[in-house]
Coordinates of C-alpha atoms in Angstrom, one line a residue:
M211 CA 50.3 -52.3 92.3
A212 CA 50.1 -54.0 95.5
A213 CA 53.7 -54.3 96.5
A214 CA 56.1 -52.5 94.2
S215 CA 58.5 -52.7 97.1
R216 CA 58.5 -55.5 99.7
L217 CA 59.0 -55.0 103.4
L218 CA 61.9 -57.4 103.5
A219 CA 63.6 -56.0 100.5
P220 CA 67.2 -55.0 101.2
S221 CA 67.3 -51.9 100.5
P222 CA 35.1 -40.0 71.7
P223 CA 33.0 -42.3 69.4
L224 CA 34.2 -42.2 65.7
R225 CA 35.1 -45.6 64.4
G226 CA 36.0 -47.4 61.3
L227 CA 38.4 -44.9 59.7
A228 CA 40.8 -46.4 57.3
V229 CA 44.3 -46.5 58.4
S230 CA 45.5 -44.3 55.6
A231 CA 43.1 -41.6 56.7
L232 CA 43.9 -42.1 60.4
L233 CA 47.6 -41.9 60.2
P234 CA 47.8 -38.2 59.3
L235 CA 45.5 -37.3 62.1
M236 CA 47.6 -39.2 64.6
L237 CA 50.9 -37.9 63.3
A238 CA 49.7 -34.4 63.5
G239 CA 49.0 -34.8 67.2
G240 CA 52.7 -34.5 68.1
G241 CA 54.2 -35.6 71.4
C242 CA 57.2 -37.7 71.9
R243 CA 58.3 -40.7 73.9
A244 CA 61.2 -43.1 73.9
S245 CA 61.3 -46.5 75.3
L246 CA 63.2 -48.1 78.1
P247 CA 62.1 -51.5 79.4
T248 CA 59.3 -51.0 82.0
D249 CA 60.1 -47.3 82.3
H250 CA 58.6 -44.0 81.1
A251 CA 59.4 -40.4 81.0
S252 CA 57.4 -37.5 79.6
T253 CA 59.1 -34.5 78.0
A254 CA 58.3 -30.9 78.3
T255 CA 56.8 -31.1 74.8
T256 CA 54.2 -33.7 75.7
P257 CA 50.7 -32.4 75.2
A258 CA 48.9 -31.4 78.4
A259 CA 46.1 -33.8 77.7
A260 CA 48.3 -36.8 77.5
T261 CA 48.8 -39.3 80.4
P262 CA 51.6 -38.7 82.9
E263 CA 53.9 -41.1 81.1
A264 CA 55.2 -40.0 77.7
I265 CA 53.5 -41.5 74.8
T266 CA 55.2 -42.9 71.7
P267 CA 54.2 -41.0 68.6
T268 CA 52.5 -42.9 65.8
V269 CA 54.9 -44.4 63.4
A270 CA 53.7 -45.6 60.0
I271 CA 55.1 -49.0 59.1
P272 CA 56.6 -49.1 55.6
A273 CA 54.7 -51.3 53.3
A274 CA 56.4 -54.7 53.0
P275 CA 55.3 -57.6 50.9
P276 CA 53.7 -60.3 53.1
P277 CA 55.1 -63.8 53.0
P278 CA 53.5 -66.1 50.5
G279 CA 50.1 -67.3 51.9
A280 CA 50.2 -64.9 54.8
V281 CA 46.9 -64.2 56.6
A282 CA 46.2 -60.6 57.8
M283 CA 44.4 -61.0 61.1
E284 CA 41.9 -58.1 60.8
S285 CA 39.8 -59.2 63.7
E286 CA 42.6 -60.3 66.0
L287 CA 45.2 -58.4 67.8
H288 CA 47.3 -61.4 69.1
W289 CA 47.4 -65.2 69.2
P290 CA 44.0 -66.2 70.3
V291 CA 43.9 -67.5 73.8
P292 CA 40.7 -68.3 75.8
P293 CA 40.3 -66.2 78.9
P294 CA 40.6 -67.9 82.3
P295 CA 37.5 -68.8 84.2
N296 CA 36.0 -66.3 86.6
P297 CA 36.7 -67.5 90.2
D298 CA 33.7 -69.0 91.9
P299 CA 33.1 -67.0 95.2
R300 CA 32.2 -70.2 97.0
D301 CA 35.5 -71.9 96.1
P302 CA 37.7 -69.4 94.3
R303 CA 40.7 -70.7 92.3
L304 CA 43.3 -68.6 90.5
W305 CA 45.4 -69.4 87.5
V306 CA 48.9 -68.2 88.4
A307 CA 51.8 -68.2 85.9
L308 CA 54.8 -69.8 87.6
A309 CA 56.7 -69.2 84.4
A310 CA 56.0 -67.3 81.2
R311 CA 57.7 -67.0 77.9
L312 CA 59.0 -70.5 78.0
A313 CA 59.6 -70.4 74.2
P314 CA 60.5 -67.4 72.0
A315 CA 58.3 -66.3 69.1
T316 CA 61.1 -66.7 66.6
Q317 CA 63.2 -69.6 65.4
A318 CA 66.5 -67.7 66.2
A319 CA 67.3 -69.8 69.2
A320 CA 65.9 -73.1 70.5
P321 CA 64.3 -72.8 73.9
V322 CA 65.7 -74.7 76.9
P323 CA 63.8 -78.0 77.5
L324 CA 61.2 -77.8 80.3
R325 CA 61.9 -80.2 83.1
L326 CA 59.1 -81.1 85.5
R327 CA 60.0 -83.0 88.6
S328 CA 57.7 -84.5 91.3
A329 CA 58.5 -83.9 94.9
R330 CA 57.0 -87.3 95.8
G331 CA 55.5 -90.0 93.6
A332 CA 54.7 -89.6 90.0
L333 CA 53.5 -86.8 87.8
T334 CA 50.6 -87.4 85.4
L335 CA 50.6 -85.4 82.1
T336 CA 47.5 -85.4 79.9
D337 CA 47.2 -83.4 76.7
A338 CA 44.1 -82.3 74.8
A339 CA 44.3 -85.3 72.5
G340 CA 44.0 -87.7 75.5
H341 CA 47.7 -88.8 75.6
R342 CA 48.6 -89.7 79.2
V343 CA 52.1 -90.1 80.6
Q344 CA 53.2 -90.9 84.1
A345 CA 56.7 -90.4 85.5
A346 CA 58.5 -88.8 88.4
D347 CA 60.6 -86.7 86.0
L348 CA 59.3 -85.4 82.7
V349 CA 61.3 -83.4 80.2
L350 CA 59.4 -81.5 77.5
H351 CA 61.4 -80.6 74.4
W352 CA 60.5 -77.9 71.8
R353 CA 60.1 -78.4 68.1
W354 CA 59.7 -75.5 65.7
Q355 CA 56.6 -75.8 63.4
T356 CA 56.2 -73.4 60.5
L357 CA 52.6 -72.2 60.2
A358 CA 50.8 -73.3 57.1
Q359 CA 49.7 -69.7 56.7
P360 CA 51.8 -67.0 58.5
R361 CA 49.7 -64.7 60.6
I362 CA 50.1 -60.9 60.4
W363 CA 48.7 -58.6 63.1
R364 CA 48.4 -54.9 62.6
R365 CA 47.5 -52.9 65.7
Q366 CA 47.7 -49.6 67.3
V367 CA 49.9 -49.6 70.5
L368 CA 50.1 -47.3 73.4
G369 CA 53.0 -47.7 75.8
P370 CA 55.2 -49.1 77.2
F371 CA 53.7 -48.0 80.5
A372 CA 55.3 -48.2 83.9
S373 CA 52.6 -50.3 85.4
F374 CA 49.4 -52.2 84.6
E375 CA 47.4 -49.4 86.3
S376 CA 48.8 -47.0 83.8
A377 CA 47.9 -49.2 80.9
E378 CA 44.4 -49.8 82.3
Q379 CA 43.6 -46.1 82.4
A380 CA 44.6 -45.7 78.7
A381 CA 42.7 -48.8 77.8
D382 CA 39.6 -47.5 79.6
Q383 CA 39.8 -44.3 77.6
W384 CA 39.8 -46.3 74.4
R385 CA 36.9 -48.6 75.6
Q386 CA 34.8 -45.5 76.3
L387 CA 34.9 -44.9 72.6
G388 CA 33.6 -48.4 71.9
V389 CA 37.1 -49.7 71.0
E390 CA 38.0 -53.3 72.1
A391 CA 41.3 -52.4 73.6
V392 CA 43.4 -55.0 75.4
I393 CA 46.2 -54.8 77.9
A394 CA 49.2 -56.9 77.2
H395 CA 52.6 -57.5 78.7
P396 CA 55.0 -58.5 75.9
G397 CA 57.9 -57.3 78.0
D398 CA 56.4 -54.0 79.2
W399 CA 52.8 -53.0 79.7
E400 CA 51.1 -51.9 76.5
V401 CA 47.6 -51.3 75.2
W402 CA 46.6 -52.8 71.9
A403 CA 43.7 -51.7 69.7
P404 CA 42.6 -52.4 66.0
A405 CA 44.5 -50.5 63.4
S406 CA 41.3 -48.7 62.3
A407 CA 40.3 -47.5 65.7
L408 CA 40.3 -43.7 66.4
P409 CA 42.7 -43.0 69.3
P410 CA 41.5 -41.2 72.5
L411 CA 41.9 -37.4 72.5
G412 CA 45.4 -36.5 73.5
L413 CA 47.0 -39.9 73.0
Q414 CA 49.2 -40.8 70.1
P415 CA 49.5 -44.5 69.5
R416 CA 51.9 -46.0 67.1
L417 CA 51.0 -48.5 64.4
Q418 CA 52.7 -51.8 64.8
E419 CA 52.9 -54.9 62.7
R420 CA 53.8 -58.3 64.0
R421 CA 54.3 -61.4 61.9
L422 CA 54.2 -65.0 63.2
L423 CA 55.8 -67.4 60.8
G424 CA 55.9 -70.4 63.1
R425 CA 55.8 -71.6 66.8
W426 CA 57.7 -73.7 69.2
L427 CA 55.6 -76.7 70.2
P428 CA 56.2 -79.0 73.2
E429 CA 56.8 -82.7 72.7
L430 CA 57.9 -85.8 74.6
R431 CA 60.8 -87.8 73.3
P432 CA 60.5 -91.3 74.6
A433 CA 62.6 -94.2 73.3
E434 CA 60.0 -95.1 70.7
G435 CA 60.0 -91.7 69.1
A436 CA 58.9 -88.1 69.6
R437 CA 55.3 -87.3 70.4
R438 CA 53.9 -83.9 69.9
L439 CA 51.6 -82.7 72.7
Q440 CA 48.3 -81.0 72.0
E441 CA 47.5 -77.9 73.9
P442 CA 46.5 -77.3 76.6
I443 CA 48.5 -79.8 78.6
R444 CA 47.4 -80.7 82.2
I445 CA 49.8 -81.9 84.8
E446 CA 48.7 -83.5 88.1
A447 CA 51.2 -83.7 90.9
P448 CA 49.7 -85.4 94.0
G449 CA 53.0 -85.2 95.8
G450 CA 53.8 -81.7 94.6
L451 CA 55.8 -80.2 91.7
R452 CA 59.3 -79.0 92.4
W453 CA 59.8 -75.6 90.8
Q454 CA 62.4 -72.9 91.4
N455 CA 63.5 -74.3 94.8
G456 CA 59.9 -74.6 95.9
V457 CA 57.1 -77.2 95.9
Y458 CA 53.7 -76.4 94.5
G459 CA 50.5 -78.4 94.8
G460 CA 48.8 -77.7 91.5
P461 CA 47.2 -78.9 89.3
F462 CA 49.1 -77.3 86.5
R463 CA 48.6 -76.3 82.9
L464 CA 51.0 -75.7 80.0
Q465 CA 49.3 -73.5 77.5
P466 CA 50.0 -70.8 74.9
D467 CA 49.9 -67.1 75.6
A468 CA 49.0 -64.1 73.5
Y469 CA 52.5 -63.8 71.9
G470 CA 52.7 -67.3 70.4
S471 CA 54.8 -68.5 73.4
W472 CA 53.9 -70.7 76.4
A473 CA 53.2 -70.4 80.1
L474 CA 53.3 -72.9 83.0
L475 CA 50.3 -72.2 85.2
E476 CA 49.2 -73.4 88.6
E477 CA 45.5 -73.7 89.3
V478 CA 45.7 -72.7 93.0
P479 CA 42.9 -72.3 95.5
L480 CA 42.7 -68.7 96.8
E481 CA 43.5 -69.5 100.4
R482 CA 46.5 -71.7 99.4
Y483 CA 47.7 -68.9 97.1
L484 CA 47.8 -66.6 100.2
E485 CA 50.1 -69.0 101.9
G486 CA 52.6 -68.4 99.1
V487 CA 52.1 -64.6 99.2
V488 CA 51.8 -63.4 102.8
P489 CA 55.2 -64.6 104.2
H490 CA 56.9 -63.3 101.1
E491 CA 55.3 -59.9 101.3
I492 CA 55.3 -58.9 105.0
G493 CA 57.4 -61.6 106.6
A494 CA 56.2 -64.7 108.6
G495 CA 57.5 -63.2 111.9
S496 CA 55.1 -60.2 111.9
P497 CA 52.6 -59.9 114.7
A498 CA 49.2 -61.6 114.3
A499 CA 47.1 -58.5 113.5
A500 CA 49.6 -57.3 110.8
L501 CA 49.6 -60.8 109.3
A502 CA 45.8 -60.8 109.3
A503 CA 45.8 -57.4 107.6
Q504 CA 48.2 -58.6 104.9
A505 CA 46.1 -61.7 104.3
V506 CA 43.0 -59.6 103.8
L507 CA 44.8 -57.2 101.5
A508 CA 46.5 -59.9 99.4
R509 CA 43.2 -61.7 99.0
T510 CA 41.4 -58.4 98.0
W511 CA 44.2 -57.4 95.6
A512 CA 44.1 -60.8 93.9
L513 CA 40.4 -60.7 93.3
R514 CA 40.3 -57.1 92.1
N515 CA 43.2 -57.8 89.7
Q516 CA 42.1 -61.2 88.4
H517 CA 41.9 -59.6 84.9
R518 CA 45.5 -58.5 84.9
Y519 CA 46.7 -61.2 82.4
R520 CA 43.4 -62.1 80.8
V521 CA 44.9 -61.6 77.3
D522 CA 47.4 -64.4 78.1
G523 CA 44.7 -66.8 79.5
Y524 CA 45.5 -66.6 83.2
H525 CA 44.8 -64.4 86.1
L526 CA 48.0 -63.4 87.8
C527 CA 51.8 -63.8 87.6
A528 CA 54.1 -64.9 90.5
D529 CA 56.5 -61.9 90.5
T530 CA 56.6 -58.3 91.3
Q531 CA 54.2 -57.3 88.5
C532 CA 51.6 -58.9 90.7
Q533 CA 52.1 -60.1 94.3
V534 CA 55.2 -62.3 95.0
Y535 CA 54.0 -65.9 95.1
G536 CA 56.4 -68.4 96.4
D537 CA 56.5 -71.8 98.0
P538 CA 53.4 -72.1 100.2
R539 CA 55.3 -74.5 102.5
Q540 CA 57.0 -71.4 104.0
A541 CA 53.8 -70.4 105.6
G542 CA 54.2 -71.3 109.2
G543 CA 51.6 -71.6 111.9
A544 CA 51.1 -67.9 112.4
V545 CA 50.6 -67.2 108.7
R546 CA 48.2 -70.0 108.4
Q547 CA 46.2 -68.8 111.4
A548 CA 46.1 -65.3 109.9
I549 CA 44.7 -66.7 106.7
A550 CA 42.2 -69.0 108.4
S551 CA 41.0 -66.3 110.7
T552 CA 40.1 -64.1 107.8
R553 CA 39.0 -66.8 105.4
H554 CA 37.2 -65.5 102.3
Q555 CA 37.1 -62.0 103.7
V556 CA 37.9 -59.0 101.5
L557 CA 38.1 -55.3 102.1
S558 CA 35.3 -53.6 100.2
Y559 CA 33.9 -50.2 99.3
G560 CA 30.4 -49.9 97.9
G561 CA 30.2 -53.7 98.0
R562 CA 33.2 -54.2 95.7
P563 CA 36.8 -55.1 96.4
I564 CA 38.9 -52.0 96.9
H565 CA 42.1 -51.0 95.2
A566 CA 44.1 -52.8 97.9
V567 CA 47.6 -51.4 97.3
Y568 CA 50.3 -51.6 100.0
H569 CA 54.0 -51.0 100.3
A570 CA 57.0 -51.4 102.6
T571 CA 57.0 -48.1 104.5
N572 CA 55.5 -44.7 103.8
G573 CA 58.2 -42.7 105.5
G574 CA 55.7 -41.2 108.0
V575 CA 53.1 -39.8 105.5
A576 CA 50.7 -41.8 103.4
A577 CA 50.2 -40.9 99.7
G578 CA 46.8 -40.2 98.2
F579 CA 45.9 -42.4 95.2
E580 CA 46.1 -39.5 92.8
E581 CA 49.7 -38.7 93.9
V582 CA 50.9 -42.1 92.9
W583 CA 48.9 -42.9 89.7
S584 CA 47.0 -39.6 89.0
G585 CA 43.4 -39.7 88.0
A586 CA 40.3 -39.5 90.2
P587 CA 41.0 -39.6 93.9
L588 CA 39.7 -42.6 95.8
P589 CA 37.8 -41.9 99.1
Y590 CA 39.7 -44.6 101.0
L591 CA 43.2 -43.7 99.8
K592 CA 44.0 -40.2 101.1
A593 CA 47.2 -38.5 102.2
F594 CA 47.7 -38.3 105.9
V595 CA 50.5 -38.2 108.4
D596 CA 51.0 -41.7 109.7
A597 CA 51.9 -40.9 113.2
P598 CA 50.5 -40.1 116.6
S599 CA 48.4 -36.9 116.9
S600 CA 51.2 -34.8 118.3
L601 CA 53.3 -35.2 115.1
Q602 CA 50.1 -34.9 112.9
A603 CA 49.4 -31.5 114.5
S604 CA 52.8 -30.2 113.7
L605 CA 52.6 -31.3 110.0
P606 CA 49.3 -30.0 108.5
L607 CA 48.6 -31.2 104.9
P608 CA 49.1 -30.3 102.2
L609 CA 52.7 -30.6 103.3
Q610 CA 54.7 -27.5 102.5
P611 CA 58.5 -27.5 101.8
E612 CA 59.3 -26.6 105.4
G613 CA 56.9 -29.3 106.6
L614 CA 58.6 -31.9 104.4
A615 CA 62.0 -30.8 105.7
L616 CA 60.7 -31.1 109.3
L617 CA 59.3 -34.6 108.6
L618 CA 62.5 -35.9 107.1
R619 CA 64.5 -34.5 110.0
Q620 CA 62.2 -35.2 113.0
G621 CA 59.8 -37.9 111.9
G622 CA 61.1 -40.6 114.2
T623 CA 57.8 -40.8 116.2
A624 CA 55.9 -41.9 113.1
Y625 CA 54.5 -45.4 112.8
G626 CA 57.0 -47.9 111.4
A627 CA 60.0 -45.6 111.9
N628 CA 62.3 -48.5 112.7
H629 CA 62.2 -49.7 109.1
P630 CA 65.8 -49.6 107.6
V631 CA 64.6 -47.5 104.7
F632 CA 62.4 -45.2 106.7
R633 CA 65.0 -42.5 105.9
W634 CA 67.6 -42.7 103.2
Q635 CA 70.1 -40.7 101.2
R636 CA 71.3 -41.2 97.7
Q637 CA 73.9 -39.5 95.5
L638 CA 73.0 -38.9 91.8
S639 CA 75.7 -38.1 89.3
A640 CA 75.2 -36.7 85.8
A641 CA 76.6 -40.0 84.4
Q642 CA 74.1 -42.1 86.4
I643 CA 71.1 -40.0 85.3
S644 CA 72.3 -39.9 81.7
A645 CA 72.6 -43.7 81.7
A646 CA 69.2 -44.2 83.4
L647 CA 67.4 -41.9 80.9
R648 CA 69.3 -43.0 77.7
G649 CA 66.2 -44.9 76.4
V650 CA 63.5 -42.4 77.4
A651 CA 65.4 -39.2 76.7
P652 CA 68.0 -39.9 74.0
R653 CA 68.6 -36.2 73.2
L654 CA 69.0 -35.2 76.8
G655 CA 72.8 -34.9 76.7
E656 CA 74.7 -34.2 79.9
P657 CA 72.3 -33.5 82.8
R658 CA 72.8 -29.9 84.1
S659 CA 69.9 -29.4 86.5
V660 CA 67.5 -31.6 88.5
K661 CA 64.5 -29.8 89.8
V662 CA 61.2 -30.7 91.5
L663 CA 58.4 -29.0 89.6
Q664 CA 55.3 -30.3 91.5
R665 CA 54.5 -32.0 94.8
G666 CA 51.4 -33.7 96.0
P667 CA 49.6 -33.2 99.4
S668 CA 51.9 -35.7 101.1
G669 CA 55.0 -33.9 99.8
R670 CA 55.8 -36.5 97.2
V671 CA 57.3 -35.5 93.9
L672 CA 54.8 -35.5 91.1
A673 CA 57.0 -34.0 88.4
L674 CA 60.8 -34.0 88.3
E675 CA 62.6 -31.9 85.6
I676 CA 66.0 -32.9 84.3
V677 CA 67.6 -30.2 82.1
G678 CA 70.4 -31.5 79.9
S679 CA 72.8 -30.0 77.4
G680 CA 70.7 -31.2 74.5
D681 CA 67.1 -31.4 75.8
T682 CA 64.8 -31.3 78.8
T683 CA 62.7 -34.1 80.1
V684 CA 60.1 -34.4 82.9
L685 CA 59.6 -37.6 84.8
R686 CA 56.1 -37.9 86.4
L687 CA 54.7 -40.1 89.1
D688 CA 55.8 -43.7 89.1
A689 CA 58.1 -42.9 86.1
I690 CA 60.5 -41.2 88.5
R691 CA 61.3 -44.4 90.4
R692 CA 61.0 -46.6 87.4
N693 CA 63.8 -44.6 85.7
L694 CA 65.9 -43.5 88.6
R695 CA 65.8 -46.9 90.3
T696 CA 68.2 -46.0 93.0
L697 CA 65.4 -43.8 94.6
P698 CA 63.3 -45.9 97.0
S699 CA 60.4 -43.5 96.9
T700 CA 59.2 -40.1 95.6
L701 CA 59.2 -38.6 99.1
F702 CA 62.4 -36.6 98.8
E703 CA 64.3 -33.4 98.6
V704 CA 67.0 -32.9 96.0
R705 CA 69.9 -30.5 96.2
P706 CA 73.0 -29.8 94.0
V707 CA 76.3 -30.7 95.6
T708 CA 78.8 -29.9 92.9
A709 CA 78.6 -29.6 89.1
G710 CA 77.1 -32.9 87.9
Q711 CA 76.3 -34.1 91.5
W712 CA 73.0 -34.1 93.4
R713 CA 72.2 -35.3 96.9
V714 CA 68.7 -36.8 97.4
V715 CA 67.4 -37.1 100.9
G716 CA 64.1 -38.9 101.4
G717 CA 61.9 -41.3 103.3
G718 CA 59.9 -44.5 102.7
F719 CA 60.2 -47.4 100.4
G720 CA 57.5 -47.9 97.8
H721 CA 54.6 -45.9 96.4
G722 CA 53.3 -44.9 99.8
A723 CA 49.6 -45.4 99.2
G724 CA 47.5 -47.7 101.4
L725 CA 48.9 -49.9 104.1
S726 CA 52.5 -49.4 105.2
Q727 CA 53.7 -52.8 106.2
A728 CA 56.2 -51.4 108.6
G729 CA 53.4 -49.2 110.0
A730 CA 51.0 -52.1 110.4
I731 CA 53.7 -54.1 112.3
D732 CA 54.3 -51.2 114.6
L733 CA 50.6 -50.7 115.2
A734 CA 50.0 -54.4 115.9
R735 CA 52.8 -54.3 118.5
R736 CA 51.1 -51.3 120.1
G737 CA 48.0 -53.5 120.5
W738 CA 45.9 -52.4 117.5
G739 CA 43.6 -55.1 116.1
L740 CA 42.8 -56.0 112.5
Q741 CA 39.8 -53.8 112.0
R742 CA 41.5 -50.8 113.5
I743 CA 44.6 -51.2 111.3
L744 CA 42.5 -51.5 108.2
Q745 CA 40.3 -48.5 109.0
H746 CA 43.5 -46.5 109.7
Y747 CA 44.9 -47.1 106.2
Y748 CA 41.6 -47.5 104.3
P749 CA 39.0 -45.3 106.1
G750 CA 35.3 -46.0 105.2
T751 CA 35.9 -49.5 103.9
A752 CA 34.3 -52.7 105.3
L753 CA 35.2 -56.4 105.5
L754 CA 32.8 -58.6 103.5
P755 CA 32.7 -62.3 102.8
L756 CA 33.3 -63.2 99.1
T757 CA 29.6 -64.3 98.8
G758 CA 28.5 -60.8 100.1
L759 CA 30.2 -58.9 97.3
Q760 CA 28.2 -57.4 94.5
S761 CA 28.1 -59.7 91.6
E762 CA 28.8 -57.1 89.0
A763 CA 32.3 -56.4 87.7
P764 CA 34.3 -53.9 89.7
P765 CA 33.7 -50.3 88.5
V766 CA 36.1 -48.8 86.1
I767 CA 38.2 -46.4 88.1
P768 CA 40.1 -43.8 86.0
E769 CA 43.6 -44.7 87.0
R770 CA 45.8 -42.7 84.8
H771 CA 48.6 -43.6 85.5
P772 CA 52.0 -48.4 90.9

């Protein structure tokens, strides 16, 4: 994804099989995977045809009597939510979730009341039934309502995946078979498909059943009595809405998501959205050309990823699963100028928005797309030494072990070398590794060996083997950092120190593909302009206005998988 690490961070077509006939086929496929929130690991026994992350084997759900009056939702995979509107290229607006999961899907614990406060003047709340309330401070309470007919969803599930991109690749494999697969984020990224769908070759989904017996519904509780609000609920805030120590312009919506919960959304114009992204991603004090590059990339990324939370009825989130979106008031004059000077311009390839990934620092060598997420290479995301020609000449790619060692020792002339995490060292203990992998490799036991099995052209680790006293597991691609979170990047060497201790020496912070924010700042200070910086990190691309983009949906890029 765009910014898994911030610069300013401290540190085939058979369908309709009955489930009873399908389960033996899926169970026979083998493979194994265990779950850890947002993380993945694949084991040495994972089939070669599987995606880089390990896949959970299919698990049959024991038959259980449904609640009286329960309705099995054969044609639905989740709570039905209308998709968000497609942004108009003449005046694009994004629906961004400022908060999600405002109410749990069970009655176990009552959710915290939702307080909405105006920064100035009054808020105006209007629900779907036409009820209208004005106040400077509104408190929405929650009331549990049992459904007249409990809903039961039976679906096949792949995941959890380490990223949206990983889930998208698996979903595309299913869609190529004519299956209506959807990408969801019930806590981790997953792919859902009908229980009767034939799984793609090499993937082993699990069968899952979810029951929704009731829902938490918002209501106002004025002196004259409680009033239930009909969804969706619209909130106007002419003077701004105070939220999480920031002020946002809106308008806003409170609406259900795919899990029977609720989300607070801002309908934000694209250019104002950038005011809340650019300073939080690259820093408001960056030079003008670097700010302009970040503005172009943030705009491009947002448009290309507008389907990210389609299942939940909005476009994007406000946290690190998307681009960090904070208080737009923090955009000073330089940031606003960078956004204005590039207004409605996006970076394109073949007339469509590119996969505009970026990161904090690449450690002196950029990663190719396929090194980070696997799948088909992209022509504008290639591995290269991000340095003056003299250092490039001494480090030919693909980077061999001796070249990697040289880069990590003598890469100080690379662009962006003054970043605090340009070079780093970490100590890994057996206890740390065991704790980190407890969910994904429960039979690992005590780690005995940590070994790099495969590297990409940039020298980044593509496969890391951990041998334990009970089992062996292999972490691949973004699963390495997602599980061993102390590692800032996959550009590293690992050496044993003593029994149960390993030293990891590396460079860079983030996935390493696309623009290095530290590199762009360095290049801007050397006098490089916007176009030159963008061509340096995304060769062969072109700046286009929104109205000049091809009208078709972006092409499906096989991103197997940040």
